[in-house]
XYZ file of N, CA, C and O in Angstrom:
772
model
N -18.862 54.029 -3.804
C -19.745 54.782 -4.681
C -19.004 55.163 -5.942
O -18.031 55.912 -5.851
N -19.338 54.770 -6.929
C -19.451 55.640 -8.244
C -18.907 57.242 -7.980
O -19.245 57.877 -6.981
N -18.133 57.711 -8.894
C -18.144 59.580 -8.582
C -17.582 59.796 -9.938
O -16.999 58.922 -10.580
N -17.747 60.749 -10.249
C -17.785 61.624 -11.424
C -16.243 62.076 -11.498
O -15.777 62.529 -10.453
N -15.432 62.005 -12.582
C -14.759 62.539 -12.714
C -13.992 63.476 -14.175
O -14.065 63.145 -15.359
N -13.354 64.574 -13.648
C -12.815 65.467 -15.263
C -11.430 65.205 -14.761
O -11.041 65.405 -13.610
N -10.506 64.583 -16.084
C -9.285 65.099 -16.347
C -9.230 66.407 -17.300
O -10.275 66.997 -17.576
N -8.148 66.781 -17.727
C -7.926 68.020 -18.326
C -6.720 69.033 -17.729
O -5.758 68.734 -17.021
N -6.982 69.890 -18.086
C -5.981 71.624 -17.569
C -7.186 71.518 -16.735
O -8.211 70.837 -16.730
N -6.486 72.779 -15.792
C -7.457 73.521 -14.682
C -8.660 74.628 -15.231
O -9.766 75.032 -14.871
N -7.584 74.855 -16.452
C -8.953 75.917 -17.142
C -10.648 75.412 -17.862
O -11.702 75.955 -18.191
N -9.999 73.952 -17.817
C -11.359 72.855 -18.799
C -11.394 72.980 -20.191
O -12.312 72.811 -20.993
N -9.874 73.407 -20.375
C -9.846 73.016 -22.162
C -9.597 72.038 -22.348
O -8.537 71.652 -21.857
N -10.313 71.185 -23.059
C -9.466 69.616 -23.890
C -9.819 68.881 -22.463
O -9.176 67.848 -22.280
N -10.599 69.193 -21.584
C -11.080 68.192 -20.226
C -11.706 66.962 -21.134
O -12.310 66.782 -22.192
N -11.296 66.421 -20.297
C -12.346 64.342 -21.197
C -12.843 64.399 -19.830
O -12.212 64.390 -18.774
N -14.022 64.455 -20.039
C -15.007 64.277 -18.280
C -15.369 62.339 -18.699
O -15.736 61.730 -19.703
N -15.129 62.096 -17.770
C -16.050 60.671 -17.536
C -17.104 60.689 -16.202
O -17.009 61.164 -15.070
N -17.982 60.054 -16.801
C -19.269 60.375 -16.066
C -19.626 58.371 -15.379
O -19.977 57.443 -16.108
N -19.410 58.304 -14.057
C -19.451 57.233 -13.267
C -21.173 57.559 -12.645
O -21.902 58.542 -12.778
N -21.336 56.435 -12.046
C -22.486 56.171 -11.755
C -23.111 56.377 -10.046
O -23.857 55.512 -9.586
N -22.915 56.975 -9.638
C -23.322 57.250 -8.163
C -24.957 56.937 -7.792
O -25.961 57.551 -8.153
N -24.826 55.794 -6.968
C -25.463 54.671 -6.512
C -25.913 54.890 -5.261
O -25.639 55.937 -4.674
N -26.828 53.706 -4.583
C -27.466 54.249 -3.173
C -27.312 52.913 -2.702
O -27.503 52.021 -3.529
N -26.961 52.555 -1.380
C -27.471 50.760 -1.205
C -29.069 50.810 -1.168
O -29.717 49.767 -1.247
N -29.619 51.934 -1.056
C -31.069 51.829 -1.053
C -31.506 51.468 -3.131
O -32.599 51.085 -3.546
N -30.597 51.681 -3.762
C -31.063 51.329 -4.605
C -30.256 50.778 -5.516
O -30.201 50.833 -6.745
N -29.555 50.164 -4.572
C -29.089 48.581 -4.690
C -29.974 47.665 -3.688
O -29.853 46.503 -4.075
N -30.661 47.720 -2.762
C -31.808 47.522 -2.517
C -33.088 46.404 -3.352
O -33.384 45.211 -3.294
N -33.602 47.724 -4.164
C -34.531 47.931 -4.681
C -34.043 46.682 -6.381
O -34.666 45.744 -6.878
N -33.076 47.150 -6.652
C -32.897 45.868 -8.146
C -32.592 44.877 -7.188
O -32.329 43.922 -7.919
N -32.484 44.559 -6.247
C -31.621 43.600 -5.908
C -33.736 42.771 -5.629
O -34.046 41.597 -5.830
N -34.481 43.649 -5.262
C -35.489 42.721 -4.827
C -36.265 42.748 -6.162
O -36.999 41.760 -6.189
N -36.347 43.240 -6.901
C -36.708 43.244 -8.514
C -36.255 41.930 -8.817
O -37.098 41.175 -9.300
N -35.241 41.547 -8.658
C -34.518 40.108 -9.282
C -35.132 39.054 -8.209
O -35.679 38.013 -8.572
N -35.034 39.304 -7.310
C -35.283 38.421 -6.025
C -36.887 37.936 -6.041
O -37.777 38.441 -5.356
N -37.056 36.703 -7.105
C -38.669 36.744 -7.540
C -39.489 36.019 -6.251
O -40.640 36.043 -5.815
N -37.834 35.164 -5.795
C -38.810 34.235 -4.889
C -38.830 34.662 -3.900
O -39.635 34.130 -3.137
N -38.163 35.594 -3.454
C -38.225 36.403 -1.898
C -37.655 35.674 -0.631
O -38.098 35.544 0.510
N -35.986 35.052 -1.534
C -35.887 34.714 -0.126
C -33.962 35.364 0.142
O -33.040 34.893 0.809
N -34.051 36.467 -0.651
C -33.210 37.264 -0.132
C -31.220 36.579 -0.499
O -30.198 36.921 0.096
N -31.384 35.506 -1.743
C -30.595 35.030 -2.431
C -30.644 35.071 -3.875
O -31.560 34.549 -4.511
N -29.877 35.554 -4.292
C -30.420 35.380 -5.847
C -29.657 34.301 -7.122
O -28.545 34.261 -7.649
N -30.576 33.727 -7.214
C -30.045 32.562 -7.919
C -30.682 32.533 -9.601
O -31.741 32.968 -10.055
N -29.554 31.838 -10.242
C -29.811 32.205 -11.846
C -30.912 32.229 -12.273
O -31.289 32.951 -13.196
N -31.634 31.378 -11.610
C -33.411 31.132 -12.639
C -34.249 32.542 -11.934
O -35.352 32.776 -12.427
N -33.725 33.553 -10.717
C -34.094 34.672 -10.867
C -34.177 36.039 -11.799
O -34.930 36.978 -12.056
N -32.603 35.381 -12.195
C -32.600 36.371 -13.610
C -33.117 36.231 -14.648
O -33.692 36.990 -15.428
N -32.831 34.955 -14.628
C -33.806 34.331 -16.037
C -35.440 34.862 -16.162
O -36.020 35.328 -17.143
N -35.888 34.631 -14.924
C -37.120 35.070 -14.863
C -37.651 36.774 -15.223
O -38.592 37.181 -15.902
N -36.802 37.361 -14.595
C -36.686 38.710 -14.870
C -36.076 39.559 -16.165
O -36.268 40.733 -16.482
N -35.115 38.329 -16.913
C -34.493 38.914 -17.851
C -34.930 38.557 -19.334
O -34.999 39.299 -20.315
N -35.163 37.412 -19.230
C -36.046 36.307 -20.499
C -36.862 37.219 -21.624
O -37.159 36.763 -22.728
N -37.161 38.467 -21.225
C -38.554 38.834 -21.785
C -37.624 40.057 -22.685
O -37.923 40.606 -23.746
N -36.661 40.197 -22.001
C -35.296 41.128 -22.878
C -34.489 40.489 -23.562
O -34.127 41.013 -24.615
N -33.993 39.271 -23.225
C -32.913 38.737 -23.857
C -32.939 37.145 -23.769
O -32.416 36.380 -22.959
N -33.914 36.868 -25.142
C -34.264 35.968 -25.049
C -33.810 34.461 -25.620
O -34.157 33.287 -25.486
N -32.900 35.176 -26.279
C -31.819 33.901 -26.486
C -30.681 33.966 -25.502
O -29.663 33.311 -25.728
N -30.795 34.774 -24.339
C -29.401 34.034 -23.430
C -29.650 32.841 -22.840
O -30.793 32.485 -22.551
N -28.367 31.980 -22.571
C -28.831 30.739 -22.297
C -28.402 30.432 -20.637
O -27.977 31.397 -20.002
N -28.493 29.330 -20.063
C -28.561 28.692 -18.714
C -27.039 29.078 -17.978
O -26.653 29.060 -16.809
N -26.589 29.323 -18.885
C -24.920 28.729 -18.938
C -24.512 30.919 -18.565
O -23.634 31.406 -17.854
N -25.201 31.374 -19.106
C -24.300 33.035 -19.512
C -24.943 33.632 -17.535
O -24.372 34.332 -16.699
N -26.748 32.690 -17.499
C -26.996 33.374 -16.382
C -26.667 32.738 -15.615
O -27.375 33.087 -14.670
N -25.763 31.622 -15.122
C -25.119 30.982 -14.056
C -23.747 31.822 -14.019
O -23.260 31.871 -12.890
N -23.019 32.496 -15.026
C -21.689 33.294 -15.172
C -22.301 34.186 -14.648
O -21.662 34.527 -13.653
N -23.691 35.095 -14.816
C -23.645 36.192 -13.563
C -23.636 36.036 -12.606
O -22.881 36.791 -11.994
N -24.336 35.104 -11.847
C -24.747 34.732 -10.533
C -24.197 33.393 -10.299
O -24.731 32.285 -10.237
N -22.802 33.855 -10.169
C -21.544 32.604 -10.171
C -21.762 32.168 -8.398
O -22.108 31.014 -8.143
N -21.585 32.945 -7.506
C -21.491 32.818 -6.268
C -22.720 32.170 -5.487
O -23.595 33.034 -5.442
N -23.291 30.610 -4.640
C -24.018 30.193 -4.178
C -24.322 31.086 -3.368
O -24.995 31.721 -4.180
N -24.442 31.997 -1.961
C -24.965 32.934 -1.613
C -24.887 34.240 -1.789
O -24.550 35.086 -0.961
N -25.320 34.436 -3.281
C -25.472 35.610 -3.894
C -26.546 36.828 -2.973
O -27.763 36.871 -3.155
N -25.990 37.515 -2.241
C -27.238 38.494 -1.443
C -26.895 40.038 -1.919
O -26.080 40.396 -2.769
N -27.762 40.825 -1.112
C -27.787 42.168 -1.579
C -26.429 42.356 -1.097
O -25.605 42.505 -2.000
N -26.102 42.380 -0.231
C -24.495 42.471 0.496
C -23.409 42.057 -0.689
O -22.558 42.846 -1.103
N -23.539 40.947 -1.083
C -22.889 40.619 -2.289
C -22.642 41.525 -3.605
O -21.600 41.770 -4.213
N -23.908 41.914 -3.813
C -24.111 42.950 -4.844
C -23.605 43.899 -4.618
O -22.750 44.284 -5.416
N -24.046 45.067 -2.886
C -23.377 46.100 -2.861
C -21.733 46.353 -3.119
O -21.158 47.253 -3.732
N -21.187 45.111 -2.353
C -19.663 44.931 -2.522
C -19.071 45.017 -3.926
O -18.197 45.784 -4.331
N -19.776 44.005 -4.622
C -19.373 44.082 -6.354
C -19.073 45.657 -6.732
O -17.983 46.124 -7.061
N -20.417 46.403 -6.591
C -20.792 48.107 -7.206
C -20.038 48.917 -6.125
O -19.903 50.114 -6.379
N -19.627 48.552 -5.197
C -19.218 49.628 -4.405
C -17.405 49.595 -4.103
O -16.805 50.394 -3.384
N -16.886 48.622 -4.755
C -15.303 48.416 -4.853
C -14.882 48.598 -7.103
O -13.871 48.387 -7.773
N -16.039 48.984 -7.386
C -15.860 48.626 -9.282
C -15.524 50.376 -9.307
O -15.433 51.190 -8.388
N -15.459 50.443 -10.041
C -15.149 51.888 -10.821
C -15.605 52.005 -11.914
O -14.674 52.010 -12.719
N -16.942 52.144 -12.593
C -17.556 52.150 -13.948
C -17.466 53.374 -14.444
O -18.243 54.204 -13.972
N -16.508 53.811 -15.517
C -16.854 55.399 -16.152
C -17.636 55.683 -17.417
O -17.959 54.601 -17.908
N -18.068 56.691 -18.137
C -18.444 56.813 -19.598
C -19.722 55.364 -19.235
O -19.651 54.435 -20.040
N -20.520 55.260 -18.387
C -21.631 54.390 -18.870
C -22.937 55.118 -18.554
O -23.481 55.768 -17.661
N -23.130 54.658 -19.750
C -24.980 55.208 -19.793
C -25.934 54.280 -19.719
O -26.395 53.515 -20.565
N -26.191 54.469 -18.481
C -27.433 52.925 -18.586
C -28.529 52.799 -19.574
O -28.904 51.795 -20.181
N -29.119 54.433 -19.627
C -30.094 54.307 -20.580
C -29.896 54.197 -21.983
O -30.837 54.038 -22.761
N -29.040 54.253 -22.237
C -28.130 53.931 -23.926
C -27.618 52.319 -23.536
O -27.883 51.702 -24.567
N -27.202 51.643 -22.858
C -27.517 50.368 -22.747
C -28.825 49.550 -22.877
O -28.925 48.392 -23.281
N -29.758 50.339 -22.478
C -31.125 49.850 -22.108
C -31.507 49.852 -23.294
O -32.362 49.048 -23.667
N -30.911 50.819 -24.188
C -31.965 50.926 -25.478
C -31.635 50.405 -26.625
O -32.076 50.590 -27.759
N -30.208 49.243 -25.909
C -29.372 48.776 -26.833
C -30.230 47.691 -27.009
O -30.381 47.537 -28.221
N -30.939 46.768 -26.297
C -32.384 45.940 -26.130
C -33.260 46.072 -27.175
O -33.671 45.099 -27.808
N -33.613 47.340 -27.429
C -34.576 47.846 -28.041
C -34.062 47.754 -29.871
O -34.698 47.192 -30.762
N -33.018 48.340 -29.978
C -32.362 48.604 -30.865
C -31.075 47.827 -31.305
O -29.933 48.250 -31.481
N -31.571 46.625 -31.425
C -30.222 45.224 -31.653
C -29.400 45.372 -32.772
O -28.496 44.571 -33.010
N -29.648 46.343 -33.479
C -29.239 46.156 -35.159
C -28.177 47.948 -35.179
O -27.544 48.282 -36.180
N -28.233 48.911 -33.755
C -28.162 49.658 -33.838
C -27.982 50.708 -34.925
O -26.958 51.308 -35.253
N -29.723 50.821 -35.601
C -30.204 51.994 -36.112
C -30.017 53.219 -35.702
O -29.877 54.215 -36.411
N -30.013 53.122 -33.981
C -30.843 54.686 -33.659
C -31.568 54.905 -33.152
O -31.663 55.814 -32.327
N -32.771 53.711 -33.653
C -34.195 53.972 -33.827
C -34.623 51.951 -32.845
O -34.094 50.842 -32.914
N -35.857 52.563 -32.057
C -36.169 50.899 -31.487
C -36.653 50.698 -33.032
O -36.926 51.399 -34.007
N -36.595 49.248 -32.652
C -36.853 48.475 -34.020
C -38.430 48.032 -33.159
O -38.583 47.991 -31.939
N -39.209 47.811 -33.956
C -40.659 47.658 -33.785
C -41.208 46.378 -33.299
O -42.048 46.118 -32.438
N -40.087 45.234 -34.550
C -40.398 43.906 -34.086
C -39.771 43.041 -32.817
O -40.011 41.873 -32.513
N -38.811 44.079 -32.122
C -37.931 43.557 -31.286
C -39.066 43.910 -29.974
O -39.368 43.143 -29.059
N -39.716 45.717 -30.271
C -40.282 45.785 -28.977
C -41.801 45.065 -29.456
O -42.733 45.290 -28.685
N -41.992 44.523 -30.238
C -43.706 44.119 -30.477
C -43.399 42.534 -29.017
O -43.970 42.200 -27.979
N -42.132 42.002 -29.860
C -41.563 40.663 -29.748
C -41.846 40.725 -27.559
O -42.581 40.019 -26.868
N -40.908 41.853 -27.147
C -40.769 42.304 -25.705
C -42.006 42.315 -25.138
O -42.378 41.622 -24.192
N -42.892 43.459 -26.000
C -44.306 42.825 -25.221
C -44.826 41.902 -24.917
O -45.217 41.564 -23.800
N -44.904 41.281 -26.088
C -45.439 39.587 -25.910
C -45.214 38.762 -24.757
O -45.986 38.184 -23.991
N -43.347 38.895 -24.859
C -43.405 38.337 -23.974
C -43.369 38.675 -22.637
O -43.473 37.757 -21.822
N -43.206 40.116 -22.144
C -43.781 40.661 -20.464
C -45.112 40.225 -20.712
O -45.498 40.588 -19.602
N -46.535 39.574 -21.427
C -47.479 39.232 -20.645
C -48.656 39.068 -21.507
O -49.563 38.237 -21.559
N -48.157 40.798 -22.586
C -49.273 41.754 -22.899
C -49.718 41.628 -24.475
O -50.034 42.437 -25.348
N -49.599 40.380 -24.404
C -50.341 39.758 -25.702
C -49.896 39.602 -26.971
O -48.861 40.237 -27.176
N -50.397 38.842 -28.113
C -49.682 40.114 -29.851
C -50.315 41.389 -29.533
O -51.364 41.599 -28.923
N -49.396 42.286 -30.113
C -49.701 43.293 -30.012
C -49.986 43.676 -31.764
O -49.299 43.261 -32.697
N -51.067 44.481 -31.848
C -51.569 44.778 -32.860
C -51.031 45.842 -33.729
O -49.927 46.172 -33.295
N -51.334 46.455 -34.691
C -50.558 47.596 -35.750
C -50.978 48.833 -34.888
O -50.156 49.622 -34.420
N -52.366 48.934 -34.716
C -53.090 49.873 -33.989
C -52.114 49.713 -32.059
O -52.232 50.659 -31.279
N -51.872 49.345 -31.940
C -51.379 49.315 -30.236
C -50.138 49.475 -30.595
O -49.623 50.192 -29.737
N -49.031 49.075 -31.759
C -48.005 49.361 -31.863
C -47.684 51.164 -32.423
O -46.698 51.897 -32.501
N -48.917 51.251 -32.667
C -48.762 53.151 -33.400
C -48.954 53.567 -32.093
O -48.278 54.594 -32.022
N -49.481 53.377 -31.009
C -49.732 54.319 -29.885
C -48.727 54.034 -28.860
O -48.404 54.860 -28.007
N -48.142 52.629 -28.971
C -46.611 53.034 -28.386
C -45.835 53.693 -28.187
O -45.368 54.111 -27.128
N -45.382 54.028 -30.131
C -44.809 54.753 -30.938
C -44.930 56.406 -30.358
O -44.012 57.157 -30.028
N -46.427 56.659 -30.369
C -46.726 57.972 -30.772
C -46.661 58.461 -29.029
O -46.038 59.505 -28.839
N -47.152 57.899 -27.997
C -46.862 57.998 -26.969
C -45.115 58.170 -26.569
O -45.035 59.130 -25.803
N -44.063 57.717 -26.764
C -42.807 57.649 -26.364
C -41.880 58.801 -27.524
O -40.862 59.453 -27.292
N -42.879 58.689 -29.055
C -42.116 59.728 -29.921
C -42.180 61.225 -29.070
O -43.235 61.718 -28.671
N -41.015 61.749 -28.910
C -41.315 62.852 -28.478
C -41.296 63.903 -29.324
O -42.002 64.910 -29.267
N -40.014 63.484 -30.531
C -39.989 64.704 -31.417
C -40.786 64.322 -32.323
O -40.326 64.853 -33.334
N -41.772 63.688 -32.646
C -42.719 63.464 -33.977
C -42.229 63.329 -35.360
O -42.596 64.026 -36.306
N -40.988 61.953 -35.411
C -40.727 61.652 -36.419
C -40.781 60.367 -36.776
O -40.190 59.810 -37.701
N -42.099 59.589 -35.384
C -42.691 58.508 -35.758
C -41.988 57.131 -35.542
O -42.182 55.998 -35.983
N -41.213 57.617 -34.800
C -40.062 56.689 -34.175
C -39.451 56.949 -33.606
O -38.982 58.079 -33.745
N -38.777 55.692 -32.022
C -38.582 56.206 -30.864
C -36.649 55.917 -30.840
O -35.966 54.922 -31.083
N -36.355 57.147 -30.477
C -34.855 57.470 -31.179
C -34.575 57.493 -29.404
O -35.440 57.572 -28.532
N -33.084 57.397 -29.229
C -32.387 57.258 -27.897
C -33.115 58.428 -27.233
O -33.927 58.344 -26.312
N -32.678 59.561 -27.866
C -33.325 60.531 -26.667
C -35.051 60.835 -26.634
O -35.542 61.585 -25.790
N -35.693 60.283 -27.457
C -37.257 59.964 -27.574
C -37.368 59.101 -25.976
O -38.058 59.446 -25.017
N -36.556 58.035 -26.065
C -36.557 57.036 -24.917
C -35.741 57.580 -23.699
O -36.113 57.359 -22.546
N -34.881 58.130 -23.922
C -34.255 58.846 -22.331
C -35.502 60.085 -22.078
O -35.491 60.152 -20.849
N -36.511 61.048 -22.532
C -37.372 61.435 -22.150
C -38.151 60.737 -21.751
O -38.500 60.954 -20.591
N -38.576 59.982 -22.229
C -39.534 59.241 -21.575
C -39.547 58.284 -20.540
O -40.474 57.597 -20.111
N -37.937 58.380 -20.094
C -37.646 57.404 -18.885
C -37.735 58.587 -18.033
O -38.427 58.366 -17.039
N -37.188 59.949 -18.108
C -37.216 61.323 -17.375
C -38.362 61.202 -16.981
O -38.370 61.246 -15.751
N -39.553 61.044 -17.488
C -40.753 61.630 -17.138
C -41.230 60.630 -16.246
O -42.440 60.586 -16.022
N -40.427 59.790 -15.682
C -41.361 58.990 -15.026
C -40.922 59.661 -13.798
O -41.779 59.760 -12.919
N -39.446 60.270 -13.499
C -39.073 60.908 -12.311
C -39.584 62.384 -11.804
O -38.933 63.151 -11.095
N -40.845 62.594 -12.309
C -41.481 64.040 -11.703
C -41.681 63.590 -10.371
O -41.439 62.415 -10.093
N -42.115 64.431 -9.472
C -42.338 64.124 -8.120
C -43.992 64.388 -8.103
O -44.790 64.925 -8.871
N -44.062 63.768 -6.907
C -45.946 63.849 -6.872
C -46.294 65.277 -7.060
O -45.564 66.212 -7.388
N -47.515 65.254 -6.792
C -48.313 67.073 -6.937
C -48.058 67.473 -5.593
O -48.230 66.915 -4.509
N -47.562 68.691 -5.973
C -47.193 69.458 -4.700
C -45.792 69.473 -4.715
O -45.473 70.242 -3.809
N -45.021 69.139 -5.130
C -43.527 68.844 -4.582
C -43.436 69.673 -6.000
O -44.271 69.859 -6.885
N -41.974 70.122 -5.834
C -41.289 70.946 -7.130
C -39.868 69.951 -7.826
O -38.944 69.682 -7.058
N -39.829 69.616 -8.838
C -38.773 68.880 -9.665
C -38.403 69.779 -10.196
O -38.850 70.924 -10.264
N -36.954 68.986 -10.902
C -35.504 69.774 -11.673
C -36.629 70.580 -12.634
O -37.700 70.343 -13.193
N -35.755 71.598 -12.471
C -35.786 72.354 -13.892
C -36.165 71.283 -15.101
O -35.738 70.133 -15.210
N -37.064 71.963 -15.960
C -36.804 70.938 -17.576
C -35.937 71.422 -18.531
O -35.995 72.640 -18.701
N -35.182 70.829 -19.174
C -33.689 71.077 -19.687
C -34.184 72.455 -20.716
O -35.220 73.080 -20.488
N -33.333 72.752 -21.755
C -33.671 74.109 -22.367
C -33.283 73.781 -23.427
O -32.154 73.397 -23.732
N -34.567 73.962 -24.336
C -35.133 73.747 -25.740
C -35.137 74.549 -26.404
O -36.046 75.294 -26.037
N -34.500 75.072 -27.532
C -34.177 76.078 -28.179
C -35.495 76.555 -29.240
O -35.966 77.612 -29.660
N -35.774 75.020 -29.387
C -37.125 74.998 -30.269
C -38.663 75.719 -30.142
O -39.518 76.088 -30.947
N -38.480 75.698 -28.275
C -39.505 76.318 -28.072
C -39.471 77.142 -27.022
O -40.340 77.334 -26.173
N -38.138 77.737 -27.164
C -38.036 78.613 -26.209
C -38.324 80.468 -26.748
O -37.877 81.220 -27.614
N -39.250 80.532 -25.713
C -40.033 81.622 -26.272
C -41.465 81.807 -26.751
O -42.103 82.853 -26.865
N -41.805 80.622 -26.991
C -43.331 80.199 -27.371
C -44.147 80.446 -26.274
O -43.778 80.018 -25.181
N -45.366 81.164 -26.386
C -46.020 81.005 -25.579
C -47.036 79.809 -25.691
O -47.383 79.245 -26.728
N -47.497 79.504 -24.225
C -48.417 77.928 -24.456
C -49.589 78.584 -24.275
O -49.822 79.323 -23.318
N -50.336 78.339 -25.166
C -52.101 78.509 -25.128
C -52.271 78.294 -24.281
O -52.582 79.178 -23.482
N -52.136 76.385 -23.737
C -52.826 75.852 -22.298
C -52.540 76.349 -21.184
O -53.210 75.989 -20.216
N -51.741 77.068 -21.050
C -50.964 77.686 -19.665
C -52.115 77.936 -18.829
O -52.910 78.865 -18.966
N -52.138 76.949 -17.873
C -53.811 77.091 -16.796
C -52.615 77.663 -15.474
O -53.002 77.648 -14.306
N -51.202 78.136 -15.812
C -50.337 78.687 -14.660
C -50.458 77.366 -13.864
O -50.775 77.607 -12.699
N -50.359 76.493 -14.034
C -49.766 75.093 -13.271
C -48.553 74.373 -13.958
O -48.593 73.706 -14.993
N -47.193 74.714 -12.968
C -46.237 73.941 -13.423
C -46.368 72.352 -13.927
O -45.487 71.893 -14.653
N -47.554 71.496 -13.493
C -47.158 70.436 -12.805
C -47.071 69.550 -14.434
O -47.707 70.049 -15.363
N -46.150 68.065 -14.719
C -46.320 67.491 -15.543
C -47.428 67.380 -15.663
O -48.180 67.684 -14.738
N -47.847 66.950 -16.742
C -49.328 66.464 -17.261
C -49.516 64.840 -16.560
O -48.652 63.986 -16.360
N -50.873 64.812 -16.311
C -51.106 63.381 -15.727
C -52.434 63.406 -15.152
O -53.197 64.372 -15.191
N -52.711 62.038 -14.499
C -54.205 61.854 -14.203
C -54.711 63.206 -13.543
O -53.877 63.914 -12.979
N -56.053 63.598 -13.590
C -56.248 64.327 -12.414
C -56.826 64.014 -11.136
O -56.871 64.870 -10.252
């Protein structure tokens, strides 16, 4: 497993924390059958390809045979890789949004994610469908979806059903203290009813 670690003094002055990744085989699991298109519990390059193509669409035959170097590539395989590595200082979701953001602005670039849609399935996407992307994932309303615009909006997918209680929501200086009109006294995220 991944574990977290601080160097430093004992007091935590001048500590350099590196932040590792603590993992589950249950969810090493779960990517492992995400990739696994054909379901037969091996994963072979044209799985990634299949799964990855729609992100990175100039990698070629050759980069996804270097991942999936080993002929019986299995979940076992995988766990071993992640569970003998030592990864520190990585942020997946600042990787993820490195996809988004090829030219690193800051900011997703529009034609990269118009380009992404297309190709997961979901058509050209129009000016009108690209503003409600936008305006949906902007969280701070500056009309563009900035790293932490996109790490909220990956947060929000981890609320727990109705009824169950989730983390605390982090503390916003901006609106701390405001009272909310809507306050119907229901914690719960917003969502279908």
């Amino acid at each position: 497993r991944y574990q977290r670690r601080v160097h430093g003094t004992k007091d935590g002055k001048d500590a350099k924390q590196e932040q590792g990744i603590k993992i589950t085989k249950q969810e090493v699991e779960s990517a492992f059958n995400f990739f696994d298109v054909s379901g037969r519990g091996v994963l072979r390059p044209k799985d990634l390809k299949a799964r990855l193509s729609a992100f990175y669409p100039n990698m070629t035959n050759k980069e996804y045979r270097f991942l999936i170097s080993e002929p019986n590539f299995t979940v076992d395989t995988l766990w071993n890789l992640l569970e003998n590595n030592n990864i520190t200082n990585f942020d997946p979701v600042k990787e993820a949004f490195k996809v988004y953001d090829p030219h690193d602005t800051g900011y997703v670039d529009p034609d990269v994610l118009k380009g992404i849609m297309s190709r997961m399935g979901y058509g050209e996407m129009t000016k009108e469908d690209m503003e409600v992307l936008v305006k949906t994932a902007d969280v701070d309303g500056d009309s563009k979806i900035s790293l932490e615009d996109f790490r909220k909006m990956l947060n929000f997918n981890k609320y727990p059903k109705q009824d169950e209680k989730g983390p605390p929501l982090p503390y916003n200086p901006d609106t701390s203290g405001d009272e909310d009109e809507d306050d119907d006294g229901n914690d719960s995220p917003p969502g279908p009813e």
